[in-house]
mmCIF file of C-alpha atoms and ligand atoms in Angstrom:
data_model
loop_
_atom_site.group_PDB
_atom_site.id
_atom_site.type_symbol
_atom_site.label_atom_id
_atom_site.label_comp_id
_atom_site.label_asym_id
_atom_site.label_seq_id
_atom_site.Cartn_x
_atom_site.Cartn_y
_atom_site.Cartn_z
ATOM 1 C CA MET T 209 -23.121 42.037 68.145
ATOM 2 C CA LEU T 210 -25.476 42.742 65.272
ATOM 3 C CA LYS T 211 -22.454 41.971 63.161
ATOM 4 C CA MET T 212 -22.582 38.286 64.139
ATOM 5 C CA LEU T 213 -26.190 38.044 63.050
ATOM 6 C CA ASP T 214 -25.415 39.689 59.698
ATOM 7 C CA LYS T 215 -22.521 37.315 59.210
ATOM 8 C CA ALA T 216 -24.796 34.306 59.839
ATOM 9 C CA LYS T 217 -27.333 35.618 57.298
ATOM 10 C CA GLU T 218 -24.597 36.233 54.770
ATOM 11 C CA LEU T 219 -23.372 32.690 55.233
ATOM 12 C CA ILE T 220 -26.879 31.316 54.656
ATOM 13 C CA GLU T 221 -26.938 33.047 51.251
ATOM 14 C CA GLU T 222 -23.461 31.771 50.490
ATOM 15 C CA VAL T 223 -24.495 28.199 51.280
ATOM 16 C CA LYS T 224 -27.638 28.498 49.186
ATOM 17 C CA ALA T 225 -25.637 29.707 46.187
ATOM 18 C CA PHE T 226 -23.014 26.987 46.437
ATOM 19 C CA ASN T 227 -22.718 24.414 43.685
ATOM 20 C CA ALA T 228 -20.299 21.554 43.073
ATOM 21 C CA THR T 229 -19.371 19.295 40.171
ATOM 22 C CA THR T 230 -17.360 16.654 42.016
ATOM 23 C CA LYS T 231 -17.729 14.641 45.196
ATOM 24 C CA ASP T 232 -14.480 16.112 46.483
ATOM 25 C CA GLU T 233 -15.898 19.599 46.232
ATOM 26 C CA VAL T 234 -18.989 18.540 48.188
ATOM 27 C CA GLU T 235 -16.827 16.992 50.875
ATOM 28 C CA ALA T 236 -14.671 20.091 51.144
ATOM 29 C CA PHE T 237 -17.842 22.135 51.496
ATOM 30 C CA ARG T 238 -19.169 19.830 54.232
ATOM 31 C CA ILE T 239 -15.957 20.059 56.197
ATOM 32 C CA LYS T 240 -15.834 23.828 55.817
ATOM 33 C CA TYR T 241 -19.341 24.387 57.260
ATOM 34 C CA LEU T 242 -20.280 21.273 59.207
ATOM 35 C CA GLY T 243 -16.922 19.842 60.211
ATOM 36 C CA LYS T 244 -15.621 19.832 63.788
ATOM 37 C CA LYS T 245 -13.625 22.976 63.244
ATOM 38 C CA GLY T 246 -16.110 24.238 60.708
ATOM 39 C CA VAL T 247 -17.868 27.569 60.394
ATOM 40 C CA LEU T 248 -20.965 26.424 62.272
ATOM 41 C CA ASN T 249 -19.139 25.208 65.344
ATOM 42 C CA GLU T 250 -17.172 28.442 65.420
ATOM 43 C CA LEU T 251 -20.401 30.422 65.351
ATOM 44 C CA PHE T 252 -21.994 28.257 68.025
ATOM 45 C CA ALA T 253 -18.994 29.029 70.215
ATOM 46 C CA GLU T 254 -19.736 32.732 69.755
ATOM 47 C CA PHE T 255 -23.271 32.211 71.064
ATOM 48 C CA LYS T 256 -22.408 32.981 74.649
ATOM 49 C CA ASN T 257 -20.959 36.354 73.655
ATOM 50 C CA VAL T 258 -24.102 37.486 71.884
ATOM 51 C CA GLU T 259 -26.220 40.005 73.750
ATOM 52 C CA ASN T 260 -29.321 38.499 75.289
ATOM 53 C CA HIS T 261 -31.906 40.285 73.187
ATOM 54 C CA LEU T 262 -30.216 39.081 70.022
ATOM 55 C CA LYS T 263 -29.762 35.508 71.160
ATOM 56 C CA LYS T 264 -33.086 34.330 69.758
ATOM 57 C CA ASP T 265 -32.494 35.706 66.254
ATOM 58 C CA PHE T 266 -28.906 34.562 66.236
ATOM 59 C CA GLY T 267 -29.927 31.083 67.372
ATOM 60 C CA GLN T 268 -32.532 30.873 64.638
ATOM 61 C CA ALA T 269 -30.053 32.078 62.041
ATOM 62 C CA LEU T 270 -27.554 29.412 63.115
ATOM 63 C CA ASN T 271 -30.184 26.695 62.885
ATOM 64 C CA THR T 272 -31.179 27.845 59.412
ATOM 65 C CA LEU T 273 -27.559 27.897 58.380
ATOM 66 C CA LYS T 274 -27.027 24.388 59.714
ATOM 67 C CA ASN T 275 -30.144 23.005 57.986
ATOM 68 C CA THR T 276 -29.359 24.763 54.748
ATOM 69 C CA ALA T 277 -25.815 23.438 54.750
ATOM 70 C CA GLU T 278 -26.927 19.887 55.582
ATOM 71 C CA ASN T 279 -29.595 19.930 52.882
ATOM 72 C CA LYS T 280 -27.134 21.327 50.399
ATOM 73 C CA VAL T 281 -24.671 18.506 51.027
ATOM 74 C CA LYS T 282 -27.402 15.887 50.668
ATOM 75 C CA GLU T 283 -28.817 17.478 47.531
ATOM 76 C CA LEU T 284 -25.462 17.811 45.797
ATOM 77 C CA LYS T 285 -24.436 14.257 46.693
ATOM 78 C CA GLU T 286 -27.654 12.874 45.214
ATOM 79 C CA ALA T 287 -27.348 14.970 42.083
ATOM 80 C CA LEU T 288 -23.807 13.744 41.489
ATOM 81 C CA GLU T 289 -24.793 10.121 42.045
ATOM 82 C CA ASN T 290 -27.688 10.430 39.589
ATOM 83 C CA ALA T 291 -25.431 11.945 36.998
ATOM 84 C CA GLN T 292 -23.058 9.008 37.432
ATOM 85 C CA GLU T 293 -25.900 6.541 36.902
ATOM 86 C CA GLN T 294 -27.115 8.277 33.807
ATOM 87 C CA LYS T 295 -23.715 8.013 32.229
ATOM 88 C CA GLY T 296 -24.141 4.274 32.747
ATOM 89 C CA MET T 297 -21.895 1.915 30.815
ATOM 90 C CA TYR T 298 -20.519 4.653 28.593
ATOM 91 C CA GLY T 299 -18.839 6.550 31.421
ATOM 92 C CA ASP T 300 -18.315 10.257 31.040
ATOM 93 C CA LEU T 301 -18.816 11.018 27.374
ATOM 94 C CA THR T 302 -17.493 14.520 27.765
ATOM 95 C CA ARG T 303 -14.036 13.330 28.802
ATOM 96 C CA PRO T 304 -11.269 13.682 26.226
ATOM 97 C CA ALA T 305 -10.610 10.385 24.431
ATOM 98 C CA GLU T 306 -7.624 8.192 25.181
ATOM 99 C CA PRO T 307 -4.945 8.714 22.538
ATOM 100 C CA ILE T 308 -5.208 5.784 20.111
ATOM 101 C CA GLU T 309 -2.105 4.370 18.446
ATOM 102 C CA LEU T 310 -2.954 4.057 14.766
ATOM 103 C CA GLY T 311 -1.802 0.859 13.155
ATOM 104 C CA SER T 312 -0.696 0.597 9.558
ATOM 105 C CA ARG T 313 -1.250 -1.893 6.798
ATOM 106 C CA HIS T 314 1.632 -4.035 5.698
ATOM 107 C CA PRO T 315 3.125 -2.797 2.412
ATOM 108 C CA ILE T 316 2.360 -6.175 0.810
ATOM 109 C CA SER T 317 -1.316 -5.740 1.721
ATOM 110 C CA LEU T 318 -1.292 -2.158 0.458
ATOM 111 C CA VAL T 319 0.053 -3.193 -2.934
ATOM 112 C CA ARG T 320 -2.191 -6.253 -3.182
ATOM 113 C CA ASN T 321 -5.239 -4.115 -2.360
ATOM 114 C CA LYS T 322 -4.264 -1.553 -4.957
ATOM 115 C CA ILE T 323 -3.825 -4.248 -7.631
ATOM 116 C CA ILE T 324 -7.237 -5.692 -6.714
ATOM 117 C CA ASP T 325 -8.751 -2.223 -6.861
ATOM 118 C CA VAL T 326 -7.314 -1.475 -10.309
ATOM 119 C CA PHE T 327 -8.511 -4.767 -11.823
ATOM 120 C CA SER T 328 -11.891 -4.822 -10.132
ATOM 121 C CA ARG T 329 -12.670 -1.521 -11.841
ATOM 122 C CA ILE T 330 -12.558 -3.335 -15.191
ATOM 123 C CA GLY T 331 -14.657 -6.285 -14.097
ATOM 124 C CA PHE T 332 -12.166 -8.756 -12.606
ATOM 125 C CA THR T 333 -13.273 -10.770 -9.591
ATOM 126 C CA VAL T 334 -10.905 -11.965 -6.856
ATOM 127 C CA SER T 335 -10.357 -15.695 -6.411
ATOM 128 C CA GLU T 336 -8.192 -17.828 -4.191
ATOM 129 C CA GLY T 337 -6.834 -21.335 -4.139
ATOM 130 C CA PRO T 338 -4.994 -23.591 -1.691
ATOM 131 C CA GLU T 339 -1.333 -23.047 -0.802
ATOM 132 C CA ILE T 340 -0.837 -26.785 -0.544
ATOM 133 C CA GLU T 341 -1.390 -28.089 -4.053
ATOM 134 C CA ASP T 342 -1.254 -31.259 -6.041
ATOM 135 C CA ASP T 343 0.967 -31.784 -9.006
ATOM 136 C CA TRP T 344 -1.915 -31.511 -11.473
ATOM 137 C CA HIS T 345 -2.949 -27.935 -10.613
ATOM 138 C CA ASN T 346 0.540 -26.557 -10.072
ATOM 139 C CA PHE T 347 2.283 -28.260 -12.999
ATOM 140 C CA THR T 348 0.719 -30.914 -15.210
ATOM 141 C CA ALA T 349 -2.522 -29.155 -16.112
ATOM 142 C CA LEU T 350 -0.560 -26.001 -16.829
ATOM 143 C CA ASN T 351 1.213 -27.795 -19.665
ATOM 144 C CA LEU T 352 4.164 -28.836 -17.532
ATOM 145 C CA PRO T 353 4.091 -32.630 -17.743
ATOM 146 C CA GLU T 354 6.447 -34.761 -15.688
ATOM 147 C CA TYR T 355 10.072 -34.480 -16.806
ATOM 148 C CA HIS T 356 9.301 -31.194 -18.536
ATOM 149 C CA PRO T 357 12.518 -29.171 -18.210
ATOM 150 C CA ALA T 358 10.577 -26.009 -17.301
ATOM 151 C CA ARG T 359 9.712 -27.577 -13.933
ATOM 152 C CA ASP T 360 13.256 -26.738 -12.938
ATOM 153 C CA MET T 361 12.480 -23.044 -13.397
ATOM 154 C CA GLN T 362 10.835 -23.165 -10.001
ATOM 155 C CA ASP T 363 12.450 -25.163 -7.220
ATOM 156 C CA THR T 364 9.640 -26.873 -5.392
ATOM 157 C CA PHE T 365 9.011 -27.681 -1.747
ATOM 158 C CA PHE T 366 7.475 -31.135 -1.747
ATOM 159 C CA ILE T 367 5.282 -32.340 1.085
ATOM 160 C CA GLU T 368 4.638 -35.830 -0.264
ATOM 161 C CA LYS T 369 5.943 -37.800 -3.209
ATOM 162 C CA ASN T 370 3.815 -40.102 -5.406
ATOM 163 C CA PRO T 371 1.308 -38.687 -5.735
ATOM 164 C CA ASP T 372 3.037 -35.355 -5.379
ATOM 165 C CA ILE T 373 1.707 -32.884 -2.861
ATOM 166 C CA LEU T 374 3.608 -29.638 -2.730
ATOM 167 C CA LEU T 375 3.587 -25.966 -1.757
ATOM 168 C CA ARG T 376 2.431 -24.088 -4.833
ATOM 169 C CA THR T 377 5.290 -22.436 -6.674
ATOM 170 C CA HIS T 378 3.046 -19.866 -8.357
ATOM 171 C CA THR T 379 -0.519 -18.611 -8.244
ATOM 172 C CA SER T 380 -1.049 -19.956 -11.784
ATOM 173 C CA SER T 381 -2.425 -23.019 -10.013
ATOM 174 C CA VAL T 382 -5.498 -20.982 -9.136
ATOM 175 C CA GLN T 383 -6.187 -20.567 -12.888
ATOM 176 C CA MET T 384 -6.849 -24.275 -13.121
ATOM 177 C CA ARG T 385 -8.973 -24.380 -9.980
ATOM 178 C CA TYR T 386 -11.023 -21.443 -11.203
ATOM 179 C CA MET T 387 -11.593 -22.905 -14.673
ATOM 180 C CA GLU T 388 -12.782 -26.159 -13.093
ATOM 181 C CA THR T 389 -15.551 -24.378 -11.251
ATOM 182 C CA HIS T 390 -16.454 -21.485 -13.566
ATOM 183 C CA LYS T 391 -17.571 -21.341 -17.179
ATOM 184 C CA PRO T 392 -16.331 -18.589 -19.536
ATOM 185 C CA PRO T 393 -16.516 -15.644 -19.735
ATOM 186 C CA ILE T 394 -13.879 -15.572 -16.999
ATOM 187 C CA ARG T 395 -12.224 -12.491 -15.561
ATOM 188 C CA THR T 396 -10.425 -13.116 -12.318
ATOM 189 C CA ILE T 397 -7.309 -12.214 -10.420
ATOM 190 C CA SER T 398 -5.844 -14.484 -7.768
ATOM 191 C CA PRO T 399 -3.559 -12.973 -5.165
ATOM 192 C CA GLY T 400 -1.721 -15.266 -2.797
ATOM 193 C CA ARG T 401 1.396 -16.671 -1.193
ATOM 194 C CA VAL T 402 3.799 -18.862 -3.118
ATOM 195 C CA PHE T 403 6.802 -20.942 -2.082
ATOM 196 C CA ARG T 404 10.094 -21.760 -3.731
ATOM 197 C CA ASN T 405 13.114 -23.603 -2.478
ATOM 198 C CA GLU T 406 15.480 -20.729 -3.074
ATOM 199 C CA ASP T 407 18.334 -19.214 -1.122
ATOM 200 C CA ILE T 408 17.238 -16.114 0.729
ATOM 201 C CA SER T 409 18.946 -12.897 -0.326
ATOM 202 C CA ALA T 410 18.169 -9.194 -0.696
ATOM 203 C CA ARG T 411 16.296 -9.944 -3.919
ATOM 204 C CA ALA T 412 14.836 -13.422 -3.371
ATOM 205 C CA HIS T 413 12.888 -15.198 -0.674
ATOM 206 C CA CYS T 414 11.473 -18.694 -0.315
ATOM 207 C CA ILE T 415 8.027 -17.304 0.516
ATOM 208 C CA PHE T 416 6.586 -14.426 -1.449
ATOM 209 C CA HIS T 417 3.361 -13.193 -3.034
ATOM 210 C CA GLN T 418 1.978 -13.135 -6.530
ATOM 211 C CA VAL T 419 -1.127 -12.002 -8.333
ATOM 212 C CA GLU T 420 -2.331 -14.127 -11.214
ATOM 213 C CA GLY T 421 -4.746 -12.828 -13.831
ATOM 214 C CA LEU T 422 -6.989 -14.841 -16.149
ATOM 215 C CA TYR T 423 -9.324 -13.618 -18.868
ATOM 216 C CA ILE T 424 -11.239 -16.047 -21.076
ATOM 217 C CA ASP T 425 -13.981 -15.320 -23.568
ATOM 218 C CA THR T 426 -14.723 -15.674 -27.266
ATOM 219 C CA ASP T 427 -12.426 -13.691 -29.577
ATOM 220 C CA VAL T 428 -9.867 -12.586 -26.994
ATOM 221 C CA SER T 429 -6.719 -11.406 -28.722
ATOM 222 C CA PHE T 430 -3.231 -10.296 -27.816
ATOM 223 C CA ALA T 431 -4.394 -6.707 -28.407
ATOM 224 C CA ASP T 432 -6.865 -7.101 -25.516
ATOM 225 C CA LEU T 433 -4.028 -8.262 -23.312
ATOM 226 C CA LYS T 434 -1.888 -5.306 -24.258
ATOM 227 C CA GLN T 435 -4.670 -2.793 -23.567
ATOM 228 C CA THR T 436 -5.295 -4.322 -20.163
ATOM 229 C CA LEU T 437 -1.593 -4.141 -19.336
ATOM 230 C CA LEU T 438 -1.438 -0.518 -20.455
ATOM 231 C CA TYR T 439 -4.422 0.346 -18.275
ATOM 232 C CA PHE T 440 -2.861 -1.465 -15.329
ATOM 233 C CA THR T 441 0.584 0.154 -15.557
ATOM 234 C CA LYS T 442 -0.996 3.581 -15.933
ATOM 235 C CA GLU T 443 -3.208 3.139 -12.867
ATOM 236 C CA MET T 444 -0.611 1.374 -10.761
ATOM 237 C CA PHE T 445 2.536 3.336 -11.541
ATOM 238 C CA GLY T 446 1.315 6.360 -13.468
ATOM 239 C CA LYS T 447 3.451 5.186 -16.419
ATOM 240 C CA SER T 448 1.987 4.458 -19.796
ATOM 241 C CA LYS T 449 4.957 3.302 -21.830
ATOM 242 C CA ILE T 450 5.383 -0.466 -21.866
ATOM 243 C CA ARG T 451 7.102 -3.007 -24.041
ATOM 244 C CA LEU T 452 6.453 -6.712 -24.491
ATOM 245 C CA ARG T 453 9.515 -8.904 -24.817
ATOM 246 C CA PRO T 454 8.964 -12.378 -26.290
ATOM 247 C CA SER T 455 9.511 -15.015 -23.610
ATOM 248 C CA TYR T 456 8.595 -18.546 -22.718
ATOM 249 C CA PHE T 457 6.075 -19.916 -20.232
ATOM 250 C CA PRO T 458 4.623 -23.407 -20.664
ATOM 251 C CA PHE T 459 1.056 -22.269 -19.949
ATOM 252 C CA THR T 460 0.920 -19.425 -22.460
ATOM 253 C CA GLU T 461 1.621 -19.266 -26.186
ATOM 254 C CA PRO T 462 2.811 -16.796 -27.274
ATOM 255 C CA SER T 463 4.348 -15.552 -24.022
ATOM 256 C CA ALA T 464 5.895 -12.231 -23.153
ATOM 257 C CA GLU T 465 7.562 -10.367 -20.369
ATOM 258 C CA VAL T 466 6.236 -6.895 -19.647
ATOM 259 C CA ASP T 467 8.631 -4.015 -19.079
ATOM 260 C CA ILE T 468 7.537 -0.535 -18.123
ATOM 261 C CA TYR T 469 9.498 2.551 -18.998
ATOM 262 C CA TRP T 470 10.435 3.922 -15.590
ATOM 263 C CA GLY T 471 12.578 6.754 -16.879
ATOM 264 C CA LEU T 472 16.125 7.877 -16.179
ATOM 265 C CA GLU T 473 15.540 11.051 -14.272
ATOM 266 C CA THR T 474 17.247 10.292 -10.982
ATOM 267 C CA GLU T 475 20.209 8.314 -9.811
ATOM 268 C CA THR T 476 17.806 5.774 -8.306
ATOM 269 C CA ASP T 477 16.164 5.360 -11.729
ATOM 270 C CA TYR T 478 19.609 4.554 -13.122
ATOM 271 C CA ARG T 479 20.320 2.081 -10.385
ATOM 272 C CA ILE T 480 17.046 0.158 -10.431
ATOM 273 C CA THR T 481 16.826 0.009 -14.225
ATOM 274 C CA LYS T 482 20.541 -0.736 -14.590
ATOM 275 C CA GLY T 483 20.852 2.321 -16.783
ATOM 276 C CA THR T 484 18.253 1.199 -19.326
ATOM 277 C CA GLY T 485 15.192 3.068 -18.026
ATOM 278 C CA TRP T 486 13.178 -0.182 -18.368
ATOM 279 C CA LEU T 487 11.880 -2.430 -15.606
ATOM 280 C CA GLU T 488 10.435 -5.899 -15.888
ATOM 281 C CA ILE T 489 7.199 -6.219 -13.932
ATOM 282 C CA MET T 490 5.393 -9.364 -15.019
ATOM 283 C CA GLY T 491 4.952 -12.356 -17.307
ATOM 284 C CA CYS T 492 1.966 -12.859 -19.559
ATOM 285 C CA GLY T 493 0.646 -14.479 -22.692
ATOM 286 C CA MET T 494 -2.273 -16.117 -24.467
ATOM 287 C CA VAL T 495 -3.526 -19.142 -22.557
ATOM 288 C CA ASP T 496 -2.123 -22.260 -24.218
ATOM 289 C CA PRO T 497 -4.879 -24.367 -25.898
ATOM 290 C CA ASN T 498 -3.609 -27.377 -23.941
ATOM 291 C CA VAL T 499 -4.367 -25.584 -20.695
ATOM 292 C CA LEU T 500 -7.904 -24.780 -21.837
ATOM 293 C CA ARG T 501 -8.399 -28.387 -22.884
ATOM 294 C CA ASN T 502 -7.194 -29.594 -19.466
ATOM 295 C CA ALA T 503 -9.973 -27.486 -17.945
ATOM 296 C CA ASN T 504 -12.568 -28.783 -20.419
ATOM 297 C CA ILE T 505 -12.823 -25.460 -22.186
ATOM 298 C CA ASP T 506 -12.953 -25.762 -25.981
ATOM 299 C CA PRO T 507 -9.997 -23.822 -27.466
ATOM 300 C CA GLU T 508 -11.842 -23.703 -30.808
ATOM 301 C CA VAL T 509 -14.521 -21.543 -29.182
ATOM 302 C CA TYR T 510 -12.658 -19.716 -26.451
ATOM 303 C CA SER T 511 -9.354 -17.959 -26.125
ATOM 304 C CA GLY T 512 -7.855 -15.964 -23.311
ATOM 305 C CA TYR T 513 -4.872 -14.314 -21.764
ATOM 306 C CA ALA T 514 -3.110 -14.748 -18.442
ATOM 307 C CA PHE T 515 -0.514 -12.833 -16.512
ATOM 308 C CA GLY T 516 1.389 -13.157 -13.274
ATOM 309 C CA MET T 517 3.338 -10.684 -11.185
ATOM 310 C CA GLY T 518 5.226 -10.609 -7.901
ATOM 311 C CA ILE T 519 3.794 -8.320 -5.238
ATOM 312 C CA GLU T 520 7.096 -7.862 -3.376
ATOM 313 C CA ARG T 521 8.817 -6.768 -6.541
ATOM 314 C CA ILE T 522 6.178 -4.120 -7.221
ATOM 315 C CA ALA T 523 6.180 -2.948 -3.597
ATOM 316 C CA MET T 524 9.968 -2.631 -3.693
ATOM 317 C CA LEU T 525 9.689 -0.454 -6.795
ATOM 318 C CA LEU T 526 6.882 1.727 -5.505
ATOM 319 C CA TYR T 527 8.370 2.342 -2.063
ATOM 320 C CA GLN T 528 12.050 2.035 -2.941
ATOM 321 C CA ILE T 529 12.628 -0.850 -0.552
ATOM 322 C CA PRO T 530 16.165 -2.156 -1.013
ATOM 323 C CA ASP T 531 15.870 -5.602 0.590
ATOM 324 C CA ILE T 532 13.015 -8.129 0.245
ATOM 325 C CA ARG T 533 13.749 -9.492 3.746
ATOM 326 C CA MET T 534 12.436 -6.265 5.285
ATOM 327 C CA PHE T 535 8.882 -7.381 4.436
ATOM 328 C CA TYR T 536 9.081 -10.363 6.759
ATOM 329 C CA GLU T 537 11.035 -9.026 9.723
ATOM 330 C CA ASN T 538 8.057 -7.078 11.105
ATOM 331 C CA ASP T 539 10.274 -4.338 12.433
ATOM 332 C CA VAL T 540 7.871 -1.596 13.539
ATOM 333 C CA ARG T 541 10.324 1.074 12.436
ATOM 334 C CA PHE T 542 9.851 -0.260 8.901
ATOM 335 C CA LEU T 543 6.122 -0.939 9.126
ATOM 336 C CA GLU T 544 5.295 2.419 10.691
ATOM 337 C CA GLN T 545 6.441 4.200 7.574
ATOM 338 C CA PHE T 546 3.376 3.002 5.671
ATOM 339 C CA LYS T 547 0.835 4.677 7.945
ATOM 340 C CA SER T 548 -0.341 7.211 5.443
ATOM 341 C CA VAL T 549 0.206 5.381 2.165
ATOM 342 C CA LEU T 550 -2.610 4.498 -0.278
HETATM 343 N N1 DAH G 192 3.666 -18.268 -13.094
HETATM 344 C C1 DAH G 192 4.705 -17.413 -13.579
HETATM 345 C C2 DAH G 192 5.807 -17.319 -12.538
HETATM 346 O O1 DAH G 192 5.574 -17.665 -11.417
HETATM 347 C C3 DAH G 192 4.190 -16.038 -13.846
HETATM 348 C C4 DAH G 192 3.310 -16.024 -15.059
HETATM 349 C C5 DAH G 192 3.836 -15.820 -16.288
HETATM 350 C C6 DAH G 192 1.967 -16.232 -14.952
HETATM 351 C C7 DAH G 192 3.070 -15.798 -17.430
HETATM 352 C C8 DAH G 192 1.145 -16.212 -16.071
HETATM 353 C C9 DAH G 192 1.720 -15.986 -17.301
HETATM 354 O O2 DAH G 192 -0.163 -16.398 -16.016
HETATM 355 O O3 DAH G 192 0.921 -15.984 -18.419
HETATM 356 O O4 DAH G 192 6.878 -16.908 -12.841
#
């Protein structure tokens, strides 16, 4: 029966060496040694078979085993509880993180941010104005007096008549607001939403976005405007060939439309440039002296240039988006494609 005694001693060592990292493991251990059908009860049942002269040693060994096992369970339970407390509000920092669904910026935001980035590098600030405007800032002050035929260029959503309150038809209105509150030199771009009472189609929408630019200082010339445009098209599109086509806008004189040379390398190039290689991207010109006067800026001292472009149009070019309506449908299959852009 010496064997039984050896077995008990072996078990004591086993219990001493045991370690656990979870409460379940501790519980399994407890059941294995101290449970009703556990190791200890089995050994106690053997007691009567042990030869008399060994009974004392065997009994002592069983008691040691029982105490060791009980202490072990207590010790491990406490250790695990302490560890839990220490982790506190942060939980288990060693656990792998939950997979996070990455969102993506809207392509309109991406393009707007890029435009802001390009112009802020050459000293332009960002300014904003209200979407609900009065007639003065949207039209009259911009050299579009009442009954001026050019008002028909932009079909307006009116909110109130006499005095007219309307949804701004362009971000040029922010030019006026900015000049009212800032003295030259002025260098600002104004991104924002604009509204026009137009039929919705693949190429036009009644709500879209523009960025307006305004630069006013002494001795500003058309050459300054052209250099700025060249810098912009290079940074924005990686294209440095532009042409200025004479045009008409009431708030600038002279006025021009800016085309960039997109190239005719692919079939898409052919399609989007209608076989010419050229693409119109914005309107611009030298700020009309009347506009400066309306903002109490002396046109004899100051001159400046302005420009305006549509964000949707540029986004459609950059990302080859065939239909302007896709920007507003918020279809995740569309939006998800911009996860890694810019
Ligand atoms: N406001 C014009 C439009 O909505 C765009 C524009 C053209 C703005 C020429 C300008 C400019 O500042 O000089 O079509």
